[in-house]
Amino acid sequence: MTKIKILLLALSCMVGTVRTMAQELPNIIIIYADDLGYGDLSCYNAESAYKTPRLDKMAKEGIMFTDAHSPSTICSPSRYGLLSGQQIYRSTGGGGPAFEGPGGPSFLRPGTLTIAQMLQKKGYRTGVFGKWHVGLSWFDKDNKRLGGGFENSLLIDYEKSTPLIDGPNARGFDESFITPNCPTTDPLYVYIENGMVPVAASERHKSDNLPNLGGKWRWDNDEGWMAPGYNFMEADLLFYEKTQNFIKEHRKKTPDVPFFTILSTQIAHAPVLPAPEFNGLTNAGPRGDFVYELDVIVGRVLDLVEELGIDDNTLIMFSSDNGAEIVHVDWMREDYGHDASGGWRGMKRDAWEGGHRVPFIARWPGKIPKGLVSEQMTNITDVFATVASVVGYQLNEEDATDSFDMLPAMLGMQKDGEPIRPHLLTQSFRGEFQIRQGNWKYLDHRGSGGNQYEKGFMKKYALPETAGDAPGQLYNLSEDPGETTNLYYANEEKRKELQELLKHLKLSGRSAPKNRQPIGIEKLKGLGGQTKK
């Protein structure tokens, strides 16, 4: 046999091995909800005013975490955390705004590895559909980068701005269909497909053109510039349709290649605009119908993977970017006896638990045991290292620096009494830090970190400060889950310990351990998820 034939045979074997490995890797789907509080699913809230049967079923068929947290208490920084595995502090040196108008540039700086780029390296085809909201770069006719603000929307030169230099397709996604910000709240109201804008924003949107369900639920729909034909009412159905098409086309053309997709919904962000087919389907008003629409969409994703015969080889994860909106919490409590915060103090923007403790459910038949309920403390930044562990990707030290591998917990291999995370960081609306260590929680600031409790209807949720002029807050969540008694002065030793730890984690550039070793698909082969006894 000639040397050339031997070389060709060797290359053929190598290609065959790579294809076999790719076939064995699971498909991965992340469904990321918006402003969905800890108490907004009936599997987390037995007293919920409505049912979420498909998400409840997903939890029974997999694992639900009861101590999961969003990286931030507002949209954009949390989305950065999901995509990068890092706190927004690593990008900005502080906090980060929720972008509006042509806001940007992206929080995802060049050189920051994204979860999509990591999976591309493992042979995945990647897609993202829905709300983007981590910043984009737009330019005017003079090729000058535009800042945020609604007035700048009309200054965009679409030819000079597209394809977007820092959009999803420049950050690891093969296919994308997104809106720049919240699709029903913040102009610019345009669709962006694979870095291009098919229809520019040229019409003035007026809020009065949308229904105001219940006389108040249209709140937070900002007027601005929109693309002709832009559909506010069925945004999430459109995002699901694009997700469905991506998965079906991928399975049809390249069934031997795994896929990764993020479906980023705008439910349950204000304004509350359920698609017409869902109006009145619950007894909990427009927002109940809205969350039920989300539940149905999750059900459609689950049904889709089953219909395609890939159910057992698909890992699906569901979570939310922060707690529920303040007026939504108030109105749902007052009108329907429903607590979107799930009994925790605080709401969206707040540093208290209700601002960042969120639902987190994962399902992977045959790998994740059925019926697991985990008390492991986790952050949505951990999705990155967990997925890396699944696919056997060795993270570099500079990648996903706030991400811990939660796969042992998902597989039922880690006891709750053996925490994976020794500590956890979150950031509030103003970018201020909170740190957990076990049941101890330290806030490096006074007050909520977000909302103003001395004004309007928020006054009724204000609690007296128990530590006088203390510049920070210290709580023992095991004894005081409602964060009512500030121990800042009462436990000086623990407070100083957490202050020093926070300082170290900020200065060191990471909170995650070094030399993270992935489990990998080969080790996972021998594992079969069993129902928890």
Short mmCIF file of C-alpha atoms in Angstrom, two decimals:
data_model
loop_
_atom_site.label_atom_id
_atom_site.label_comp_id
_atom_site.label_asym_id
_atom_site.label_seq_id
_atom_site.Cartn_x
_atom_site.Cartn_y
_atom_site.Cartn_z
CA MET A 1 0.00 0.00 0.00
CA THR A 2 1.39 3.40 -0.94
CA LYS A 3 2.04 6.13 1.61
CA ILE A 4 -0.73 8.25 0.04
CA LYS A 5 -3.27 5.43 0.41
CA ILE A 6 -2.24 4.86 4.02
CA LEU A 7 -2.59 8.58 4.73
CA LEU A 8 -6.03 8.70 3.10
CA LEU A 9 -7.14 5.66 5.08
CA ALA A 10 -5.95 7.25 8.32
CA LEU A 11 -7.74 10.50 7.52
CA SER A 12 -10.91 8.57 6.71
CA CYS A 13 -10.76 6.82 10.07
CA MET A 14 -10.20 10.14 11.85
CA VAL A 15 -13.20 11.74 10.11
CA GLY A 16 -15.32 8.72 10.97
CA THR A 17 -14.29 8.96 14.63
CA VAL A 18 -15.12 12.69 14.75
CA ARG A 19 -18.54 12.04 13.20
CA THR A 20 -19.25 9.24 15.66
CA MET A 21 -18.32 11.47 18.59
CA ALA A 22 -20.49 14.27 17.20
CA GLN A 23 -23.44 11.91 16.91
CA GLU A 24 -23.03 10.89 20.54
CA LEU A 25 -22.99 14.47 21.84
CA PRO A 26 -26.45 15.60 22.99
CA ASN A 27 -28.47 18.34 21.40
CA ILE A 28 -28.80 21.25 23.82
CA ILE A 29 -31.72 23.66 24.12
CA ILE A 30 -31.91 26.59 26.53
CA ILE A 31 -35.24 28.35 27.04
CA TYR A 32 -34.63 31.68 28.73
CA ALA A 33 -37.69 33.49 30.08
CA ASP A 34 -37.90 37.19 30.91
CA ASP A 35 -38.91 38.70 34.27
CA LEU A 36 -40.33 35.37 35.43
CA GLY A 37 -40.30 35.24 39.21
CA TYR A 38 -39.55 32.33 41.51
CA GLY A 39 -43.26 31.97 42.28
CA ASP A 40 -44.51 32.15 38.69
CA LEU A 41 -44.53 28.39 38.04
CA SER A 42 -46.91 26.08 39.84
CA CYS A 43 -44.12 23.53 40.44
CA TYR A 44 -42.38 26.21 42.55
CA ASN A 45 -45.51 27.77 44.02
CA ALA A 46 -48.24 25.45 45.30
CA GLU A 47 -50.51 28.49 45.76
CA SER A 48 -50.04 29.82 42.23
CA ALA A 49 -53.18 31.39 40.77
CA TYR A 50 -52.76 29.31 37.59
CA LYS A 51 -51.13 26.08 36.48
CA THR A 52 -48.06 25.55 34.31
CA PRO A 53 -48.56 21.87 33.43
CA ARG A 54 -45.81 21.43 30.85
CA LEU A 55 -43.11 23.03 32.97
CA ASP A 56 -44.37 21.09 35.98
CA LYS A 57 -44.07 17.89 33.93
CA MET A 58 -40.60 18.90 32.75
CA ALA A 59 -39.55 19.31 36.39
CA LYS A 60 -40.96 15.88 37.29
CA GLU A 61 -39.04 14.34 34.40
CA GLY A 62 -35.77 15.98 35.42
CA ILE A 63 -34.38 18.26 38.09
CA MET A 64 -35.54 21.55 39.59
CA PHE A 65 -33.18 23.75 41.55
CA THR A 66 -34.64 25.66 44.50
CA ASP A 67 -31.60 27.88 45.14
CA ALA A 68 -30.85 29.11 41.60
CA HIS A 69 -30.01 32.74 40.85
CA SER A 70 -29.74 35.09 37.90
CA PRO A 71 -26.36 36.84 37.57
CA SER A 72 -28.07 40.22 37.80
CA THR A 73 -31.45 41.63 38.73
CA ILE A 74 -32.02 43.13 35.25
CA CYS A 75 -32.06 41.85 31.69
CA SER A 76 -28.88 42.75 29.83
CA PRO A 77 -26.26 41.84 32.46
CA SER A 78 -27.98 38.50 33.13
CA ARG A 79 -27.99 37.65 29.43
CA TYR A 80 -24.31 38.46 29.30
CA GLY A 81 -23.87 36.04 32.20
CA LEU A 82 -25.64 33.21 30.38
CA LEU A 83 -23.64 33.70 27.19
CA SER A 84 -20.23 34.29 28.80
CA GLY A 85 -20.35 32.45 32.13
CA GLN A 86 -19.27 35.67 33.83
CA GLN A 87 -20.62 38.48 35.98
CA ILE A 88 -21.14 41.76 34.12
CA TYR A 89 -18.35 43.20 36.29
CA ARG A 90 -15.86 41.24 34.18
CA SER A 91 -16.94 43.21 31.09
CA THR A 92 -17.62 46.70 32.45
CA GLY A 93 -15.76 46.93 35.74
CA GLY A 94 -19.10 47.65 37.40
CA GLY A 95 -22.71 47.08 36.46
CA GLY A 96 -24.46 47.39 33.14
CA PRO A 97 -27.62 49.04 31.82
CA ALA A 98 -30.59 47.40 30.16
CA PHE A 99 -30.04 48.63 26.62
CA GLU A 100 -32.66 50.65 24.75
CA GLY A 101 -32.74 52.19 21.30
CA PRO A 102 -29.59 51.42 19.28
CA GLY A 103 -27.74 50.78 22.52
CA GLY A 104 -24.30 49.22 22.53
CA PRO A 105 -21.65 48.19 21.84
CA SER A 106 -22.00 44.62 22.97
CA PHE A 107 -21.12 43.58 26.51
CA LEU A 108 -19.57 40.54 24.79
CA ARG A 109 -16.16 42.00 24.08
CA PRO A 110 -13.94 40.56 21.34
CA GLY A 111 -11.95 37.70 22.81
CA THR A 112 -14.63 36.72 25.32
CA LEU A 113 -15.50 33.08 24.64
CA THR A 114 -19.26 32.55 24.37
CA ILE A 115 -21.09 29.32 25.06
CA ALA A 116 -21.99 29.17 21.35
CA GLN A 117 -18.36 29.53 20.24
CA MET A 118 -17.34 26.81 22.65
CA LEU A 119 -19.95 24.44 21.21
CA GLN A 120 -18.98 25.30 17.64
CA LYS A 121 -15.50 24.05 18.53
CA LYS A 122 -17.12 20.74 19.51
CA GLY A 123 -18.88 20.45 16.15
CA TYR A 124 -22.29 21.87 17.05
CA ARG A 125 -24.52 23.90 14.77
CA THR A 126 -25.79 26.84 16.80
CA GLY A 127 -28.81 29.12 16.72
CA VAL A 128 -30.42 31.83 18.84
CA PHE A 129 -33.96 33.12 18.49
CA GLY A 130 -35.70 35.89 20.42
CA LYS A 131 -34.58 38.70 22.63
CA TRP A 132 -30.83 39.46 22.39
CA HIS A 133 -30.32 42.54 24.60
CA VAL A 134 -26.59 42.42 25.29
CA GLY A 135 -25.87 45.45 23.10
CA LEU A 136 -25.23 46.00 19.39
CA SER A 137 -23.19 48.47 17.38
CA TRP A 138 -25.12 50.76 15.02
CA PHE A 139 -23.66 53.48 12.79
CA ASP A 140 -24.98 56.65 11.16
CA LYS A 141 -24.37 57.87 7.60
CA ASP A 142 -20.97 59.23 8.62
CA ASN A 143 -19.99 55.82 10.01
CA LYS A 144 -20.14 57.18 13.56
CA ARG A 145 -21.17 54.72 16.25
CA LEU A 146 -24.55 55.63 17.71
CA GLY A 147 -25.33 55.60 21.40
CA GLY A 148 -28.51 54.47 23.11
CA GLY A 149 -31.71 56.45 23.30
CA PHE A 150 -34.81 56.29 21.18
CA GLU A 151 -34.02 59.44 19.19
CA ASN A 152 -30.98 57.78 17.62
CA SER A 153 -33.10 55.09 15.96
CA LEU A 154 -33.79 57.33 12.98
CA LEU A 155 -30.08 58.04 12.50
CA ILE A 156 -29.15 54.44 11.74
CA ASP A 157 -27.58 53.77 8.36
CA TYR A 158 -28.50 50.13 7.86
CA GLU A 159 -26.07 49.59 4.99
CA LYS A 160 -23.16 50.78 7.11
CA SER A 161 -24.39 48.93 10.22
CA THR A 162 -24.99 45.50 8.71
CA PRO A 163 -23.95 42.79 8.89
CA LEU A 164 -23.69 43.58 12.58
CA ILE A 165 -20.12 43.48 13.82
CA ASP A 166 -21.06 42.29 17.32
CA GLY A 167 -24.35 40.49 16.77
CA PRO A 168 -25.04 36.80 17.41
CA ASN A 169 -23.42 35.63 14.17
CA ALA A 170 -20.19 37.35 15.23
CA ARG A 171 -20.38 35.69 18.64
CA GLY A 172 -20.69 32.03 17.74
CA PHE A 173 -24.19 31.53 16.36
CA ASP A 174 -24.59 30.03 12.89
CA GLU A 175 -28.19 31.19 12.64
CA SER A 176 -30.07 33.94 14.45
CA PHE A 177 -33.39 35.73 14.45
CA ILE A 178 -33.50 38.35 17.18
CA THR A 179 -34.71 41.72 18.35
CA PRO A 180 -32.06 44.13 19.64
CA ASN A 181 -33.81 44.76 22.97
CA CYS A 182 -37.04 43.63 24.60
CA PRO A 183 -39.28 43.09 21.56
CA THR A 184 -42.35 44.81 23.01
CA THR A 185 -40.85 47.37 25.38
CA ASP A 186 -37.81 49.11 23.96
CA PRO A 187 -37.46 50.57 20.49
CA LEU A 188 -35.67 49.78 18.15
CA TYR A 189 -38.60 47.58 17.00
CA VAL A 190 -36.99 45.59 14.18
CA TYR A 191 -36.15 41.99 13.44
CA ILE A 192 -32.53 41.04 12.79
CA GLU A 193 -31.86 37.85 10.87
CA ASN A 194 -28.31 36.56 10.57
CA GLY A 195 -26.87 40.01 11.19
CA MET A 196 -29.08 41.78 8.66
CA VAL A 197 -32.21 43.91 9.07
CA PRO A 198 -34.77 42.77 6.46
CA VAL A 199 -37.10 45.73 7.11
CA ALA A 200 -35.82 48.99 8.59
CA ALA A 201 -37.62 50.96 11.29
CA SER A 202 -39.49 53.65 9.38
CA GLU A 203 -42.90 53.86 11.05
CA ARG A 204 -43.84 55.53 14.32
CA HIS A 205 -45.24 53.11 16.88
CA LYS A 206 -48.03 54.39 19.11
CA SER A 207 -48.95 52.48 22.25
CA ASP A 208 -52.63 53.10 21.61
CA ASN A 209 -52.40 50.69 18.68
CA LEU A 210 -52.04 47.81 21.14
CA PRO A 211 -54.71 46.45 23.50
CA ASN A 212 -54.55 47.57 27.12
CA LEU A 213 -55.83 44.41 28.77
CA GLY A 214 -57.51 45.03 32.10
CA GLY A 215 -56.93 48.74 31.63
CA LYS A 216 -53.32 48.58 32.87
CA TRP A 217 -51.33 45.65 31.50
CA ARG A 218 -49.96 47.58 28.50
CA TRP A 219 -47.71 49.43 30.95
CA ASP A 220 -44.08 49.80 29.77
CA ASN A 221 -44.71 49.69 26.02
CA ASP A 222 -42.53 52.58 24.89
CA GLU A 223 -43.35 54.52 21.77
CA GLY A 224 -40.68 54.76 19.11
CA TRP A 225 -39.70 53.63 15.65
CA MET A 226 -40.69 50.25 14.25
CA ALA A 227 -40.42 48.23 11.06
CA PRO A 228 -43.64 48.06 9.01
CA GLY A 229 -45.41 44.79 9.81
CA TYR A 230 -43.70 44.36 13.18
CA ASN A 231 -45.88 42.07 15.32
CA PHE A 232 -46.03 42.87 19.04
CA MET A 233 -48.78 40.42 19.97
CA GLU A 234 -47.21 37.23 18.66
CA ALA A 235 -43.53 37.86 19.28
CA ASP A 236 -42.91 34.65 21.20
CA LEU A 237 -44.89 32.49 18.81
CA LEU A 238 -42.67 33.85 16.03
CA PHE A 239 -39.53 33.12 18.05
CA TYR A 240 -40.75 29.56 18.63
CA GLU A 241 -41.51 29.16 14.92
CA LYS A 242 -37.96 30.21 14.04
CA THR A 243 -36.57 27.81 16.65
CA GLN A 244 -38.71 24.99 15.30
CA ASN A 245 -37.61 25.67 11.72
CA PHE A 246 -33.95 25.70 12.76
CA ILE A 247 -34.23 22.35 14.52
CA LYS A 248 -36.27 20.68 11.77
CA GLU A 249 -34.03 21.92 8.96
CA HIS A 250 -30.95 20.90 10.86
CA ARG A 251 -32.28 17.41 11.52
CA LYS A 252 -33.28 17.08 7.86
CA LYS A 253 -29.94 18.19 6.39
CA THR A 254 -27.35 17.15 8.99
CA PRO A 255 -28.87 14.65 11.44
CA ASP A 256 -25.40 13.40 12.40
CA VAL A 257 -24.41 16.82 13.78
CA PRO A 258 -25.60 17.97 17.24
CA PHE A 259 -27.33 21.32 17.57
CA PHE A 260 -27.43 24.01 20.23
CA THR A 261 -30.15 26.61 20.39
CA ILE A 262 -31.33 29.35 22.72
CA LEU A 263 -35.00 30.34 22.66
CA SER A 264 -35.10 33.68 24.44
CA THR A 265 -38.68 34.71 25.14
CA GLN A 266 -40.06 38.10 26.11
CA ILE A 267 -42.62 36.48 28.43
CA ALA A 268 -43.25 37.64 31.16
CA HIS A 269 -41.71 41.09 30.58
CA ALA A 270 -44.03 44.08 30.49
CA PRO A 271 -46.15 44.94 28.60
CA VAL A 272 -48.38 41.92 29.11
CA LEU A 273 -49.49 41.02 25.59
CA PRO A 274 -50.47 37.35 25.33
CA ALA A 275 -51.18 36.14 21.82
CA PRO A 276 -54.95 36.29 21.16
CA GLU A 277 -55.34 32.50 21.28
CA PHE A 278 -54.34 32.54 24.97
CA ASN A 279 -56.64 35.32 26.18
CA GLY A 280 -58.86 34.14 29.03
CA LEU A 281 -57.37 30.66 29.32
CA THR A 282 -56.55 31.08 33.01
CA ASN A 283 -58.39 32.58 35.95
CA ALA A 284 -55.44 34.84 36.71
CA GLY A 285 -55.96 37.65 34.25
CA PRO A 286 -53.72 38.73 31.36
CA ARG A 287 -50.45 37.90 33.11
CA GLY A 288 -51.68 34.45 34.04
CA ASP A 289 -52.57 33.93 30.38
CA PHE A 290 -49.14 35.28 29.41
CA VAL A 291 -47.23 32.80 31.57
CA TYR A 292 -49.52 30.03 30.37
CA GLU A 293 -48.50 30.93 26.79
CA LEU A 294 -44.89 30.43 27.86
CA ASP A 295 -45.81 27.06 29.33
CA VAL A 296 -47.44 26.03 26.05
CA ILE A 297 -44.35 27.10 24.08
CA VAL A 298 -42.13 25.01 26.37
CA GLY A 299 -44.53 22.12 25.77
CA ARG A 300 -44.20 22.56 22.02
CA VAL A 301 -40.42 22.36 22.29
CA LEU A 302 -40.71 19.15 24.33
CA ASP A 303 -43.19 17.69 21.84
CA LEU A 304 -40.95 18.65 18.92
CA VAL A 305 -37.90 16.75 20.16
CA GLU A 306 -40.08 13.73 20.88
CA GLU A 307 -41.65 13.83 17.41
CA LEU A 308 -38.19 14.01 15.84
CA GLY A 309 -37.03 11.00 17.84
CA ILE A 310 -34.26 12.89 19.63
CA ASP A 311 -35.84 13.15 23.07
CA ASP A 312 -33.32 10.89 24.80
CA ASN A 313 -30.38 12.74 23.28
CA THR A 314 -31.49 16.29 24.04
CA LEU A 315 -30.63 18.27 27.16
CA ILE A 316 -33.19 21.04 27.75
CA MET A 317 -32.72 23.75 30.37
CA PHE A 318 -35.18 26.44 31.44
CA SER A 319 -34.65 29.54 33.56
CA SER A 320 -35.29 33.29 33.85
CA ASP A 321 -33.11 36.39 33.65
CA ASN A 322 -34.28 37.94 36.96
CA GLY A 323 -37.25 38.29 39.29
CA ALA A 324 -40.72 39.57 38.42
CA GLU A 325 -41.47 43.21 37.57
CA ILE A 326 -42.59 45.37 40.52
CA VAL A 327 -46.05 46.32 39.20
CA HIS A 328 -46.64 42.72 38.14
CA VAL A 329 -45.84 41.46 41.63
CA ASP A 330 -48.13 44.08 43.15
CA TRP A 331 -51.04 43.63 40.75
CA MET A 332 -50.92 39.83 40.87
CA ARG A 333 -50.90 39.89 44.68
CA GLU A 334 -53.73 42.40 44.89
CA ASP A 335 -55.94 41.06 42.10
CA TYR A 336 -55.35 37.31 42.13
CA GLY A 337 -53.58 36.39 45.38
CA HIS A 338 -50.59 35.24 43.36
CA ASP A 339 -47.06 35.90 44.63
CA ALA A 340 -44.69 36.08 41.65
CA SER A 341 -41.75 36.44 44.06
CA GLY A 342 -42.62 33.13 45.68
CA GLY A 343 -42.49 34.45 49.24
CA TRP A 344 -39.06 36.05 48.92
CA ARG A 345 -38.39 39.68 49.73
CA GLY A 346 -37.77 41.89 46.71
CA MET A 347 -38.55 42.01 43.01
CA LYS A 348 -36.81 42.74 39.72
CA ARG A 349 -33.88 45.21 40.23
CA ASP A 350 -33.61 44.38 43.95
CA ALA A 351 -30.64 42.70 45.60
CA TRP A 352 -32.91 40.79 47.96
CA GLU A 353 -33.79 37.23 47.01
CA GLY A 354 -36.94 38.07 45.04
CA GLY A 355 -34.83 40.04 42.59
CA HIS A 356 -32.56 37.19 41.54
CA ARG A 357 -33.78 33.83 42.86
CA VAL A 358 -35.31 32.19 39.79
CA PRO A 359 -36.69 28.88 38.56
CA PHE A 360 -34.15 26.54 36.98
CA ILE A 361 -35.22 23.21 35.48
CA ALA A 362 -33.19 20.71 33.45
CA ARG A 363 -34.33 17.58 31.63
CA TRP A 364 -32.27 14.92 29.85
CA PRO A 365 -34.03 11.53 29.72
CA GLY A 366 -31.78 8.64 30.63
CA LYS A 367 -29.14 10.90 32.16
CA ILE A 368 -30.85 13.26 34.62
CA PRO A 369 -32.89 11.17 37.09
CA LYS A 370 -36.59 11.90 37.27
CA GLY A 371 -38.01 13.89 40.15
CA LEU A 372 -34.82 15.43 41.50
CA VAL A 373 -35.17 18.54 43.64
CA SER A 374 -31.81 20.14 44.38
CA GLU A 375 -30.94 22.67 47.06
CA GLN A 376 -27.52 23.24 45.50
CA MET A 377 -26.75 26.95 45.26
CA THR A 378 -26.26 27.83 41.60
CA ASN A 379 -26.08 30.79 39.25
CA ILE A 380 -27.15 30.84 35.59
CA THR A 381 -23.51 31.61 34.79
CA ASP A 382 -23.01 27.93 35.70
CA VAL A 383 -24.80 26.79 32.55
CA PHE A 384 -21.56 27.46 30.62
CA ALA A 385 -19.26 25.18 32.64
CA THR A 386 -22.02 22.58 32.97
CA VAL A 387 -22.44 22.37 29.20
CA ALA A 388 -18.65 22.29 28.79
CA SER A 389 -18.61 19.32 31.16
CA VAL A 390 -21.31 17.54 29.16
CA VAL A 391 -19.43 17.85 25.86
CA GLY A 392 -15.96 17.31 27.32
CA TYR A 393 -14.57 20.78 26.65
CA GLN A 394 -11.60 21.83 28.78
CA LEU A 395 -12.15 25.47 29.69
CA ASN A 396 -9.15 27.77 29.72
CA GLU A 397 -8.57 29.74 32.90
CA GLU A 398 -9.70 33.01 31.27
CA ASP A 399 -12.99 31.53 30.03
CA ALA A 400 -16.31 31.59 31.91
CA THR A 401 -14.58 32.83 35.05
CA ASP A 402 -17.72 32.78 37.21
CA SER A 403 -19.03 29.41 36.06
CA PHE A 404 -19.18 26.21 38.12
CA ASP A 405 -19.94 22.74 36.77
CA MET A 406 -23.36 21.71 38.09
CA LEU A 407 -23.51 18.47 36.10
CA PRO A 408 -22.81 16.27 39.15
CA ALA A 409 -25.90 17.76 40.81
CA MET A 410 -27.99 17.28 37.67
CA LEU A 411 -26.94 13.64 37.46
CA GLY A 412 -27.87 13.04 41.09
CA MET A 413 -24.23 12.37 41.99
CA GLN A 414 -23.79 15.31 44.38
CA LYS A 415 -25.57 15.44 47.73
CA ASP A 416 -27.13 18.74 48.78
CA GLY A 417 -24.98 18.65 51.91
CA GLU A 418 -21.89 18.73 49.70
CA PRO A 419 -22.09 22.12 47.98
CA ILE A 420 -20.49 22.51 44.57
CA ARG A 421 -20.28 26.26 45.04
CA PRO A 422 -18.45 27.58 48.10
CA HIS A 423 -19.83 31.03 47.28
CA LEU A 424 -22.04 32.87 44.81
CA LEU A 425 -22.02 36.38 43.35
CA THR A 426 -24.95 38.41 42.08
CA GLN A 427 -25.30 42.06 41.09
CA SER A 428 -28.24 44.41 41.49
CA PHE A 429 -29.72 47.05 39.18
CA ARG A 430 -27.06 49.57 40.16
CA GLY A 431 -24.28 47.01 39.71
CA GLU A 432 -23.69 46.60 43.45
CA PHE A 433 -22.59 43.18 44.67
CA GLN A 434 -24.17 40.52 46.82
CA ILE A 435 -22.27 37.45 47.97
CA ARG A 436 -23.52 34.18 49.42
CA GLN A 437 -21.50 31.72 51.43
CA GLY A 438 -23.68 28.88 52.58
CA ASN A 439 -26.71 30.48 54.20
CA TRP A 440 -24.92 33.75 54.87
CA LYS A 441 -25.55 36.65 52.51
CA TYR A 442 -23.76 39.98 52.43
CA LEU A 443 -24.89 43.03 50.42
CA ASP A 444 -22.24 45.72 49.89
CA HIS A 445 -24.80 48.54 49.96
CA ARG A 446 -27.75 50.01 51.77
CA GLY A 447 -31.33 49.42 50.69
CA SER A 448 -32.71 47.42 47.81
CA GLY A 449 -30.00 48.05 45.26
CA GLY A 450 -32.73 48.85 42.79
CA ASN A 451 -36.30 49.92 43.53
CA GLN A 452 -37.36 52.89 45.63
CA TYR A 453 -39.50 51.70 48.51
CA GLU A 454 -40.24 55.14 49.89
CA LYS A 455 -42.54 56.06 47.01
CA GLY A 456 -46.03 55.15 45.85
CA PHE A 457 -47.38 51.63 46.16
CA MET A 458 -43.92 50.33 47.06
CA LYS A 459 -44.24 51.84 50.54
CA LYS A 460 -46.38 48.93 51.67
CA TYR A 461 -43.51 46.54 50.96
CA ALA A 462 -40.90 48.56 52.86
CA LEU A 463 -39.39 47.02 55.99
CA PRO A 464 -37.74 48.96 58.82
CA GLU A 465 -33.94 48.99 58.81
CA THR A 466 -32.78 47.06 61.88
CA ALA A 467 -29.13 48.14 61.77
CA GLY A 468 -29.52 51.90 61.71
CA ASP A 469 -26.91 53.60 59.56
CA ALA A 470 -25.14 50.41 58.45
CA PRO A 471 -23.52 50.85 54.99
CA GLY A 472 -24.22 47.23 54.09
CA GLN A 473 -26.43 44.28 54.98
CA LEU A 474 -25.81 40.83 56.43
CA TYR A 475 -28.46 38.13 56.65
CA ASN A 476 -28.60 34.51 57.77
CA LEU A 477 -31.03 32.99 55.27
CA SER A 478 -31.47 29.77 57.23
CA GLU A 479 -32.89 31.70 60.19
CA ASP A 480 -34.17 34.74 58.33
CA PRO A 481 -35.16 33.84 54.73
CA GLY A 482 -37.20 37.03 54.48
CA GLU A 483 -34.08 39.19 55.00
CA THR A 484 -35.76 41.17 57.75
CA THR A 485 -32.97 41.42 60.34
CA ASN A 486 -29.73 43.08 59.29
CA LEU A 487 -26.83 41.55 61.26
CA TYR A 488 -24.21 43.96 59.92
CA TYR A 489 -23.16 45.06 63.41
CA ALA A 490 -24.37 42.02 65.32
CA ASN A 491 -21.98 39.59 63.58
CA GLU A 492 -18.88 41.59 62.75
CA GLU A 493 -16.71 38.51 62.25
CA LYS A 494 -18.91 37.00 59.51
CA ARG A 495 -19.41 40.39 57.88
CA LYS A 496 -15.67 41.03 57.62
CA GLU A 497 -15.09 37.52 56.33
CA LEU A 498 -17.56 38.05 53.49
CA GLN A 499 -16.26 41.54 52.76
CA GLU A 500 -12.75 40.15 52.33
CA LEU A 501 -14.00 37.28 50.19
CA LEU A 502 -15.94 39.66 47.94
CA LYS A 503 -12.90 41.91 47.57
CA HIS A 504 -10.77 38.91 46.62
CA LEU A 505 -13.24 37.57 44.05
CA LYS A 506 -13.51 40.97 42.38
CA LEU A 507 -9.77 41.60 42.23
CA SER A 508 -8.79 38.06 41.23
CA GLY A 509 -10.84 38.22 38.04
CA ARG A 510 -12.71 35.02 38.80
CA SER A 511 -14.91 33.27 41.31
CA ALA A 512 -14.80 29.85 39.63
CA PRO A 513 -12.08 27.31 40.41
CA LYS A 514 -9.09 26.80 38.16
CA ASN A 515 -8.35 23.59 36.28
CA ARG A 516 -12.00 22.65 35.81
CA GLN A 517 -12.13 19.08 34.53
CA PRO A 518 -15.12 18.18 32.34
CA ILE A 519 -16.92 14.89 32.82
CA GLY A 520 -17.36 14.30 29.07
CA ILE A 521 -19.64 12.13 27.00
CA GLU A 522 -17.51 8.98 27.40
CA LYS A 523 -18.01 8.92 31.18
CA LEU A 524 -21.68 9.78 30.74
CA LYS A 525 -22.31 6.71 28.58
CA GLY A 526 -22.49 4.43 31.58
CA LEU A 527 -24.93 6.61 33.44
CA GLY A 528 -28.66 6.09 33.22
CA GLY A 529 -30.97 8.46 35.04
CA GLN A 530 -33.08 6.72 37.64
CA THR A 531 -36.13 8.04 39.42
CA LYS A 532 -35.17 9.45 42.80
CA LYS A 533 -36.42 7.20 45.60
#
